[in-house]
Amino acid sequence: MNCFIPAAGFGKRMGDLTRNLPKPLLEINGIALLDLAIFNAYHMGARKFCINTHYLAPLIHKHLEKFESKLDIKISFEEEKILGTAGGIRTGIDGYFGKGESFLCLNPDVMLFLPEPFQVVPQNYSGSPFLYLYNNKKNENYTGLDLQNGKVRFGKGEFFFIGLSILNTDLFDSISKNEYSDLSELFRKLSEEDTLEGGLFSGHLEDLGELDKFLNYQSDEMVGDYFEKVRKWLRSVT
C-alpha cells in the first residue's frame, strides 16, 4: 500500500503559529504532525509515501531528510504555485504510484489513534473511492455527511470526513498535471454519481487543524503511551 500526505498548504487557520513554520511541522508532545501521519500510515500498511510541499517547503524537505535511509518517500515540490489536494495528488503520484493502484490519502491535521487490530482496506472493498467518517457528537462546524447503504452523501448528515481515504490513481487521470484541482469538489461529484463509498472510523481522533483546537489539546495517560510508541518507532526509522 502507498500513501499520499498533503503538506503544501499555507496553514492560515493557525495564525501566527505558521508564520515561520509550515503546519505539518507543528508539534504535539514534541512530535511533528507530519511524523504522526507517517507513523499512522506506516501502521496501516503504507511503505511508499508521496508528500507534496509548497509553503515554506525547504523546512519540510530538511525535516524529511532523517527518513532517507529507512523509508521510501517522494517529495513533490509545487514550486511555482500550490495545486490543491487533487492537483497535488495527480502531479505527485505520476510515475511513482502504479496505474490502477489503490492508495491511502491521509491529512496530517487529524491525529488518529488506530484501533487494534485495524484493517484500513475494508472487507469486500469494491475499489471505489472510500472515505472514513466519524460521528460529529460535539456538533462542530464540519461539512455534514451521511451514509446510506455504504454510500457517502453530502448534506445534513451526522458524520464528518476525518481526512483518511482510499483512492485509486485512475481517479486523477482527467486532471492535468501541475494544475490546481480541489479534492472536495471531486468528492462531491463522485457522491452525486453514487460512486463515493464510506465507513465509520472505529478508533479515536483529535482534529488539530484549527488554532483553538491545537492550543487547547490536552493529552491523557492513554495518549501518552501512544506518543511513546511513536517515539520508539521514529528512532527505528531515522
PDB file of C-alpha atoms in Angstrom:
ATOM      1  CA  MET A   1       0.000   0.000   0.000  1.00  0.00           C
ATOM      2  CA  ASN A   2       1.195   3.519  -0.846  1.00  0.00           C
ATOM      3  CA  CYS A   3       0.210   6.778   0.840  1.00  0.00           C
ATOM      4  CA  PHE A   4      -0.144  10.409  -0.213  1.00  0.00           C
ATOM      5  CA  ILE A   5       0.181  13.009   2.560  1.00  0.00           C
ATOM      6  CA  PRO A   6      -0.770  16.613   1.677  1.00  0.00           C
ATOM      7  CA  ALA A   7       1.693  19.081   3.202  1.00  0.00           C
ATOM      8  CA  ALA A   8       1.643  22.039   0.808  1.00  0.00           C
ATOM      9  CA  GLY A   9      -0.912  24.336   2.438  1.00  0.00           C
ATOM     10  CA  PHE A  10      -0.364  27.765   3.956  1.00  0.00           C
ATOM     11  CA  GLY A  11      -1.859  26.862   7.344  1.00  0.00           C
ATOM     12  CA  LYS A  12      -3.705  30.184   7.579  1.00  0.00           C
ATOM     13  CA  ARG A  13      -6.147  28.887  10.207  1.00  0.00           C
ATOM     14  CA  MET A  14      -3.237  28.510  12.624  1.00  0.00           C
ATOM     15  CA  GLY A  15      -2.488  32.246  12.772  1.00  0.00           C
ATOM     16  CA  ASP A  16       0.986  33.260  13.915  1.00  0.00           C
ATOM     17  CA  LEU A  17       1.999  29.652  14.600  1.00  0.00           C
ATOM     18  CA  THR A  18       2.554  29.142  10.876  1.00  0.00           C
ATOM     19  CA  ARG A  19       4.148  32.484  10.103  1.00  0.00           C
ATOM     20  CA  ASN A  20       7.599  30.886  10.003  1.00  0.00           C
ATOM     21  CA  LEU A  21       6.756  27.193  10.251  1.00  0.00           C
ATOM     22  CA  PRO A  22       4.550  25.079   7.959  1.00  0.00           C
ATOM     23  CA  LYS A  23       1.590  23.476   9.699  1.00  0.00           C
ATOM     24  CA  PRO A  24       2.807  19.864   9.196  1.00  0.00           C
ATOM     25  CA  LEU A  25       5.857  20.688  11.337  1.00  0.00           C
ATOM     26  CA  LEU A  26       3.864  21.986  14.306  1.00  0.00           C
ATOM     27  CA  GLU A  27       4.455  19.672  17.239  1.00  0.00           C
ATOM     28  CA  ILE A  28       2.258  17.848  19.724  1.00  0.00           C
ATOM     29  CA  ASN A  29       4.199  16.459  22.694  1.00  0.00           C
ATOM     30  CA  GLY A  30       7.413  17.145  20.793  1.00  0.00           C
ATOM     31  CA  ILE A  31       6.399  15.225  17.658  1.00  0.00           C
ATOM     32  CA  ALA A  32       5.580  16.912  14.347  1.00  0.00           C
ATOM     33  CA  LEU A  33       2.096  16.408  12.924  1.00  0.00           C
ATOM     34  CA  LEU A  34       3.740  15.134   9.741  1.00  0.00           C
ATOM     35  CA  ASP A  35       5.632  12.466  11.671  1.00  0.00           C
ATOM     36  CA  LEU A  36       2.416  11.338  13.358  1.00  0.00           C
ATOM     37  CA  ALA A  37       0.795  10.986   9.934  1.00  0.00           C
ATOM     38  CA  ILE A  38       3.723   8.970   8.569  1.00  0.00           C
ATOM     39  CA  PHE A  39       3.625   6.748  11.670  1.00  0.00           C
ATOM     40  CA  ASN A  40      -0.087   6.063  11.276  1.00  0.00           C
ATOM     41  CA  ALA A  41       0.159   5.450   7.538  1.00  0.00           C
ATOM     42  CA  TYR A  42       3.027   3.015   8.099  1.00  0.00           C
ATOM     43  CA  HIS A  43       0.987   1.113  10.655  1.00  0.00           C
ATOM     44  CA  MET A  44      -1.877   0.935   8.170  1.00  0.00           C
ATOM     45  CA  GLY A  45       0.460  -0.809   5.741  1.00  0.00           C
ATOM     46  CA  ALA A  46       1.964   2.048   3.716  1.00  0.00           C
ATOM     47  CA  ARG A  47       5.539   1.517   2.554  1.00  0.00           C
ATOM     48  CA  LYS A  48       5.841   4.177  -0.158  1.00  0.00           C
ATOM     49  CA  PHE A  49       4.967   7.795   0.587  1.00  0.00           C
ATOM     50  CA  CYS A  50       4.380  10.831  -1.608  1.00  0.00           C
ATOM     51  CA  ILE A  51       4.330  14.173   0.213  1.00  0.00           C
ATOM     52  CA  ASN A  52       3.630  17.418  -1.628  1.00  0.00           C
ATOM     53  CA  THR A  53       5.085  20.730  -0.463  1.00  0.00           C
ATOM     54  CA  HIS A  54       4.797  24.425  -1.314  1.00  0.00           C
ATOM     55  CA  TYR A  55       4.613  26.843   1.624  1.00  0.00           C
ATOM     56  CA  LEU A  56       7.971  27.008   3.443  1.00  0.00           C
ATOM     57  CA  ALA A  57       8.839  23.834   1.562  1.00  0.00           C
ATOM     58  CA  PRO A  58      12.592  23.807   2.360  1.00  0.00           C
ATOM     59  CA  LEU A  59      11.787  23.334   6.059  1.00  0.00           C
ATOM     60  CA  ILE A  60       9.734  20.227   5.298  1.00  0.00           C
ATOM     61  CA  HIS A  61      12.373  18.921   2.892  1.00  0.00           C
ATOM     62  CA  LYS A  62      15.021  19.291   5.596  1.00  0.00           C
ATOM     63  CA  HIS A  63      12.787  17.605   8.166  1.00  0.00           C
ATOM     64  CA  LEU A  64      12.211  14.594   5.910  1.00  0.00           C
ATOM     65  CA  GLU A  65      15.924  14.007   5.357  1.00  0.00           C
ATOM     66  CA  LYS A  66      16.019  11.970   8.566  1.00  0.00           C
ATOM     67  CA  PHE A  67      13.911   9.254   6.903  1.00  0.00           C
ATOM     68  CA  GLU A  68      16.058   8.934   3.762  1.00  0.00           C
ATOM     69  CA  SER A  69      17.857   5.711   4.689  1.00  0.00           C
ATOM     70  CA  LYS A  70      14.838   3.795   6.002  1.00  0.00           C
ATOM     71  CA  LEU A  71      11.651   4.996   4.255  1.00  0.00           C
ATOM     72  CA  ASP A  72      10.708   5.381   0.586  1.00  0.00           C
ATOM     73  CA  ILE A  73       9.473   8.977   0.416  1.00  0.00           C
ATOM     74  CA  LYS A  74       8.990  11.085  -2.704  1.00  0.00           C
ATOM     75  CA  ILE A  75       8.714  14.842  -2.214  1.00  0.00           C
ATOM     76  CA  SER A  76       6.570  16.566  -4.832  1.00  0.00           C
ATOM     77  CA  PHE A  77       7.631  20.222  -4.680  1.00  0.00           C
ATOM     78  CA  GLU A  78       4.984  22.592  -6.042  1.00  0.00           C
ATOM     79  CA  GLU A  79       7.462  25.387  -6.595  1.00  0.00           C
ATOM     80  CA  GLU A  80       5.545  27.777  -8.840  1.00  0.00           C
ATOM     81  CA  LYS A  81       2.021  27.518  -7.424  1.00  0.00           C
ATOM     82  CA  ILE A  82       0.001  25.482  -4.992  1.00  0.00           C
ATOM     83  CA  LEU A  83      -2.076  22.831  -6.759  1.00  0.00           C
ATOM     84  CA  GLY A  84      -4.783  21.895  -4.276  1.00  0.00           C
ATOM     85  CA  THR A  85      -5.023  18.382  -2.901  1.00  0.00           C
ATOM     86  CA  ALA A  86      -6.366  16.725  -6.062  1.00  0.00           C
ATOM     87  CA  GLY A  87      -3.907  18.588  -8.279  1.00  0.00           C
ATOM     88  CA  GLY A  88      -1.130  17.762  -5.847  1.00  0.00           C
ATOM     89  CA  ILE A  89      -2.027  14.083  -5.919  1.00  0.00           C
ATOM     90  CA  ARG A  90      -2.215  13.994  -9.724  1.00  0.00           C
ATOM     91  CA  THR A  91       1.180  15.644 -10.085  1.00  0.00           C
ATOM     92  CA  GLY A  92       2.948  13.889  -7.220  1.00  0.00           C
ATOM     93  CA  ILE A  93       1.962  10.293  -7.884  1.00  0.00           C
ATOM     94  CA  ASP A  94       2.674  10.418 -11.622  1.00  0.00           C
ATOM     95  CA  GLY A  95       5.232   7.738 -12.408  1.00  0.00           C
ATOM     96  CA  TYR A  96       5.573   6.849  -8.716  1.00  0.00           C
ATOM     97  CA  PHE A  97       2.357   5.016  -7.869  1.00  0.00           C
ATOM     98  CA  GLY A  98       1.261   2.336 -10.332  1.00  0.00           C
ATOM     99  CA  LYS A  99      -1.592   2.811 -12.785  1.00  0.00           C
ATOM    100  CA  GLY A 100      -4.867   1.498 -11.422  1.00  0.00           C
ATOM    101  CA  GLU A 101      -3.350   1.209  -7.950  1.00  0.00           C
ATOM    102  CA  SER A 102      -5.244   1.961  -4.751  1.00  0.00           C
ATOM    103  CA  PHE A 103      -3.511   4.146  -2.167  1.00  0.00           C
ATOM    104  CA  LEU A 104      -4.153   5.894   1.130  1.00  0.00           C
ATOM    105  CA  CYS A 105      -4.545   9.637   1.429  1.00  0.00           C
ATOM    106  CA  LEU A 106      -4.026  10.938   4.969  1.00  0.00           C
ATOM    107  CA  ASN A 107      -4.337  14.538   6.134  1.00  0.00           C
ATOM    108  CA  PRO A 108      -1.797  15.352   8.894  1.00  0.00           C
ATOM    109  CA  ASP A 109      -4.229  17.819  10.501  1.00  0.00           C
ATOM    110  CA  VAL A 110      -6.003  14.906  12.179  1.00  0.00           C
ATOM    111  CA  MET A 111      -4.248  12.780  14.790  1.00  0.00           C
ATOM    112  CA  LEU A 112      -5.593   9.237  14.606  1.00  0.00           C
ATOM    113  CA  PHE A 113      -5.456   6.644  17.360  1.00  0.00           C
ATOM    114  CA  LEU A 114      -5.873   3.420  15.430  1.00  0.00           C
ATOM    115  CA  PRO A 115      -7.893   0.598  16.966  1.00  0.00           C
ATOM    116  CA  GLU A 116      -6.144  -2.735  17.294  1.00  0.00           C
ATOM    117  CA  PRO A 117      -6.408  -4.585  15.062  1.00  0.00           C
ATOM    118  CA  PHE A 118      -7.263  -2.177  12.236  1.00  0.00           C
ATOM    119  CA  GLN A 119      -7.604  -3.194   8.607  1.00  0.00           C
ATOM    120  CA  VAL A 120      -7.711   0.033   6.622  1.00  0.00           C
ATOM    121  CA  VAL A 121      -8.974  -1.646   3.451  1.00  0.00           C
ATOM    122  CA  PRO A 122     -12.436  -2.913   4.409  1.00  0.00           C
ATOM    123  CA  GLN A 123     -13.610  -6.400   3.609  1.00  0.00           C
ATOM    124  CA  ASN A 124     -15.373  -6.650   0.250  1.00  0.00           C
ATOM    125  CA  TYR A 125     -13.786  -3.351  -0.824  1.00  0.00           C
ATOM    126  CA  SER A 126     -15.139  -2.551  -4.296  1.00  0.00           C
ATOM    127  CA  GLY A 127     -12.238  -0.387  -5.452  1.00  0.00           C
ATOM    128  CA  SER A 128     -14.338   2.797  -5.461  1.00  0.00           C
ATOM    129  CA  PRO A 129     -13.126   5.885  -3.564  1.00  0.00           C
ATOM    130  CA  PHE A 130     -13.694   5.244   0.147  1.00  0.00           C
ATOM    131  CA  LEU A 131     -13.868   7.876   2.907  1.00  0.00           C
ATOM    132  CA  TYR A 132     -13.561   7.244   6.624  1.00  0.00           C
ATOM    133  CA  LEU A 133     -16.136   9.195   8.633  1.00  0.00           C
ATOM    134  CA  TYR A 134     -16.666   9.985  12.315  1.00  0.00           C
ATOM    135  CA  ASN A 135     -19.716  10.944  14.343  1.00  0.00           C
ATOM    136  CA  ASN A 136     -19.967  14.697  14.917  1.00  0.00           C
ATOM    137  CA  LYS A 137     -21.149  14.325  18.513  1.00  0.00           C
ATOM    138  CA  LYS A 138     -19.827  17.756  19.504  1.00  0.00           C
ATOM    139  CA  ASN A 139     -21.895  19.461  16.791  1.00  0.00           C
ATOM    140  CA  GLU A 140     -18.847  21.199  15.388  1.00  0.00           C
ATOM    141  CA  ASN A 141     -18.791  23.133  12.137  1.00  0.00           C
ATOM    142  CA  TYR A 142     -17.906  20.335   9.730  1.00  0.00           C
ATOM    143  CA  THR A 143     -19.396  19.613   6.334  1.00  0.00           C
ATOM    144  CA  GLY A 144     -22.274  17.282   7.176  1.00  0.00           C
ATOM    145  CA  LEU A 145     -22.095  13.830   5.619  1.00  0.00           C
ATOM    146  CA  ASP A 146     -24.477  10.904   5.682  1.00  0.00           C
ATOM    147  CA  LEU A 147     -24.002   7.200   4.983  1.00  0.00           C
ATOM    148  CA  GLN A 148     -26.716   5.442   3.011  1.00  0.00           C
ATOM    149  CA  ASN A 149     -26.067   1.794   2.214  1.00  0.00           C
ATOM    150  CA  GLY A 150     -22.351   2.424   2.294  1.00  0.00           C
ATOM    151  CA  LYS A 151     -22.509   5.492   0.022  1.00  0.00           C
ATOM    152  CA  VAL A 152     -21.461   8.967   1.199  1.00  0.00           C
ATOM    153  CA  ARG A 153     -23.990  11.795   0.801  1.00  0.00           C
ATOM    154  CA  PHE A 154     -23.300  15.485   1.310  1.00  0.00           C
ATOM    155  CA  GLY A 155     -25.858  17.480   3.256  1.00  0.00           C
ATOM    156  CA  LYS A 156     -27.068  17.484   6.850  1.00  0.00           C
ATOM    157  CA  GLY A 157     -25.653  14.169   7.969  1.00  0.00           C
ATOM    158  CA  GLU A 158     -24.313  13.464  11.449  1.00  0.00           C
ATOM    159  CA  PHE A 159     -20.833  12.460  10.251  1.00  0.00           C
ATOM    160  CA  PHE A 160     -17.711  14.234   9.030  1.00  0.00           C
ATOM    161  CA  PHE A 161     -14.736  13.195   6.916  1.00  0.00           C
ATOM    162  CA  ILE A 162     -11.614  12.535   9.016  1.00  0.00           C
ATOM    163  CA  GLY A 163      -9.048  13.086   6.262  1.00  0.00           C
ATOM    164  CA  LEU A 164      -8.357   9.372   5.692  1.00  0.00           C
ATOM    165  CA  SER A 165      -9.402   7.882   2.378  1.00  0.00           C
ATOM    166  CA  ILE A 166      -8.631   5.058  -0.013  1.00  0.00           C
ATOM    167  CA  LEU A 167      -8.309   6.337  -3.567  1.00  0.00           C
ATOM    168  CA  ASN A 168      -7.190   4.972  -6.928  1.00  0.00           C
ATOM    169  CA  THR A 169      -4.678   6.518  -9.290  1.00  0.00           C
ATOM    170  CA  ASP A 170      -7.149   6.222 -12.191  1.00  0.00           C
ATOM    171  CA  LEU A 171      -9.419   8.705 -10.416  1.00  0.00           C
ATOM    172  CA  PHE A 172      -6.994  11.510 -11.297  1.00  0.00           C
ATOM    173  CA  ASP A 173      -6.439  10.747 -14.982  1.00  0.00           C
ATOM    174  CA  SER A 174      -8.757  13.560 -16.087  1.00  0.00           C
ATOM    175  CA  ILE A 175      -6.820  16.163 -14.067  1.00  0.00           C
ATOM    176  CA  SER A 176      -3.927  17.945 -15.779  1.00  0.00           C
ATOM    177  CA  LYS A 177      -0.513  17.782 -14.166  1.00  0.00           C
ATOM    178  CA  ASN A 178       0.681  20.965 -12.482  1.00  0.00           C
ATOM    179  CA  GLU A 179      -2.818  22.455 -12.485  1.00  0.00           C
ATOM    180  CA  TYR A 180      -4.993  23.311  -9.487  1.00  0.00           C
ATOM    181  CA  SER A 181      -7.769  20.891  -8.553  1.00  0.00           C
ATOM    182  CA  ASP A 182      -9.808  20.642  -5.344  1.00  0.00           C
ATOM    183  CA  LEU A 183     -10.314  17.184  -3.842  1.00  0.00           C
ATOM    184  CA  SER A 184     -13.528  18.139  -2.034  1.00  0.00           C
ATOM    185  CA  GLU A 185     -15.134  19.131  -5.343  1.00  0.00           C
ATOM    186  CA  LEU A 186     -14.142  15.774  -6.787  1.00  0.00           C
ATOM    187  CA  PHE A 187     -15.709  14.011  -3.798  1.00  0.00           C
ATOM    188  CA  ARG A 188     -18.968  15.926  -4.280  1.00  0.00           C
ATOM    189  CA  LYS A 189     -19.066  14.938  -7.943  1.00  0.00           C
ATOM    190  CA  LEU A 190     -18.469  11.281  -7.089  1.00  0.00           C
ATOM    191  CA  SER A 191     -21.209  11.416  -4.454  1.00  0.00           C
ATOM    192  CA  GLU A 192     -23.669  12.789  -6.995  1.00  0.00           C
ATOM    193  CA  GLU A 193     -22.699   9.916  -9.308  1.00  0.00           C
ATOM    194  CA  ASP A 194     -23.330   7.419  -6.475  1.00  0.00           C
ATOM    195  CA  THR A 195     -19.740   6.153  -6.592  1.00  0.00           C
ATOM    196  CA  LEU A 196     -18.352   7.571  -3.326  1.00  0.00           C
ATOM    197  CA  GLU A 197     -18.240   4.906  -0.633  1.00  0.00           C
ATOM    198  CA  GLY A 198     -17.512   5.241   3.058  1.00  0.00           C
ATOM    199  CA  GLY A 199     -17.500   3.741   6.508  1.00  0.00           C
ATOM    200  CA  LEU A 200     -17.088   4.771  10.138  1.00  0.00           C
ATOM    201  CA  PHE A 201     -13.665   5.009  11.758  1.00  0.00           C
ATOM    202  CA  SER A 202     -13.739   2.855  14.886  1.00  0.00           C
ATOM    203  CA  GLY A 203     -10.764   4.424  16.636  1.00  0.00           C
ATOM    204  CA  HIS A 204     -10.313   7.758  18.378  1.00  0.00           C
ATOM    205  CA  LEU A 205      -9.142  11.006  16.813  1.00  0.00           C
ATOM    206  CA  GLU A 206      -8.196  14.589  17.545  1.00  0.00           C
ATOM    207  CA  ASP A 207      -8.702  17.263  14.889  1.00  0.00           C
ATOM    208  CA  LEU A 208      -5.798  19.701  15.305  1.00  0.00           C
ATOM    209  CA  GLY A 209      -6.309  21.661  12.095  1.00  0.00           C
ATOM    210  CA  GLU A 210      -7.553  24.878  13.717  1.00  0.00           C
ATOM    211  CA  LEU A 211      -5.755  27.172  16.133  1.00  0.00           C
ATOM    212  CA  ASP A 212      -8.090  26.802  19.109  1.00  0.00           C
ATOM    213  CA  LYS A 213      -8.185  23.008  18.839  1.00  0.00           C
ATOM    214  CA  PHE A 214      -4.415  22.831  18.564  1.00  0.00           C
ATOM    215  CA  LEU A 215      -3.785  25.142  21.523  1.00  0.00           C
ATOM    216  CA  ASN A 216      -6.437  23.546  23.729  1.00  0.00           C
ATOM    217  CA  TYR A 217      -5.381  19.964  23.087  1.00  0.00           C
ATOM    218  CA  GLN A 218      -4.664  18.117  26.315  1.00  0.00           C
ATOM    219  CA  SER A 219      -3.236  14.614  26.293  1.00  0.00           C
ATOM    220  CA  ASP A 220      -4.174  11.983  28.850  1.00  0.00           C
ATOM    221  CA  GLU A 221      -2.286   8.957  30.102  1.00  0.00           C
ATOM    222  CA  MET A 222      -3.550   6.729  27.292  1.00  0.00           C
ATOM    223  CA  VAL A 223      -2.374   9.235  24.716  1.00  0.00           C
ATOM    224  CA  GLY A 224       0.980   9.486  26.468  1.00  0.00           C
ATOM    225  CA  ASP A 225       1.525   5.781  25.806  1.00  0.00           C
ATOM    226  CA  TYR A 226       0.697   6.410  22.164  1.00  0.00           C
ATOM    227  CA  PHE A 227       3.354   9.104  21.867  1.00  0.00           C
ATOM    228  CA  GLU A 228       5.929   6.816  23.431  1.00  0.00           C
ATOM    229  CA  LYS A 229       5.142   4.231  20.753  1.00  0.00           C
ATOM    230  CA  VAL A 230       5.574   6.914  18.090  1.00  0.00           C
ATOM    231  CA  ARG A 231       8.943   7.997  19.515  1.00  0.00           C
ATOM    232  CA  LYS A 232      10.158   4.407  19.621  1.00  0.00           C
ATOM    233  CA  TRP A 233       9.124   3.868  16.007  1.00  0.00           C
ATOM    234  CA  LEU A 234      10.726   7.127  14.871  1.00  0.00           C
ATOM    235  CA  ARG A 235      14.015   6.036  16.406  1.00  0.00           C
ATOM    236  CA  SER A 236      13.826   2.838  14.358  1.00  0.00           C
ATOM    237  CA  VAL A 237      13.326   4.598  11.010  1.00  0.00           C
ATOM    238  CA  THR A 238      15.646   7.586  11.318  1.00  0.00           C
TER     239      THR A 238
END
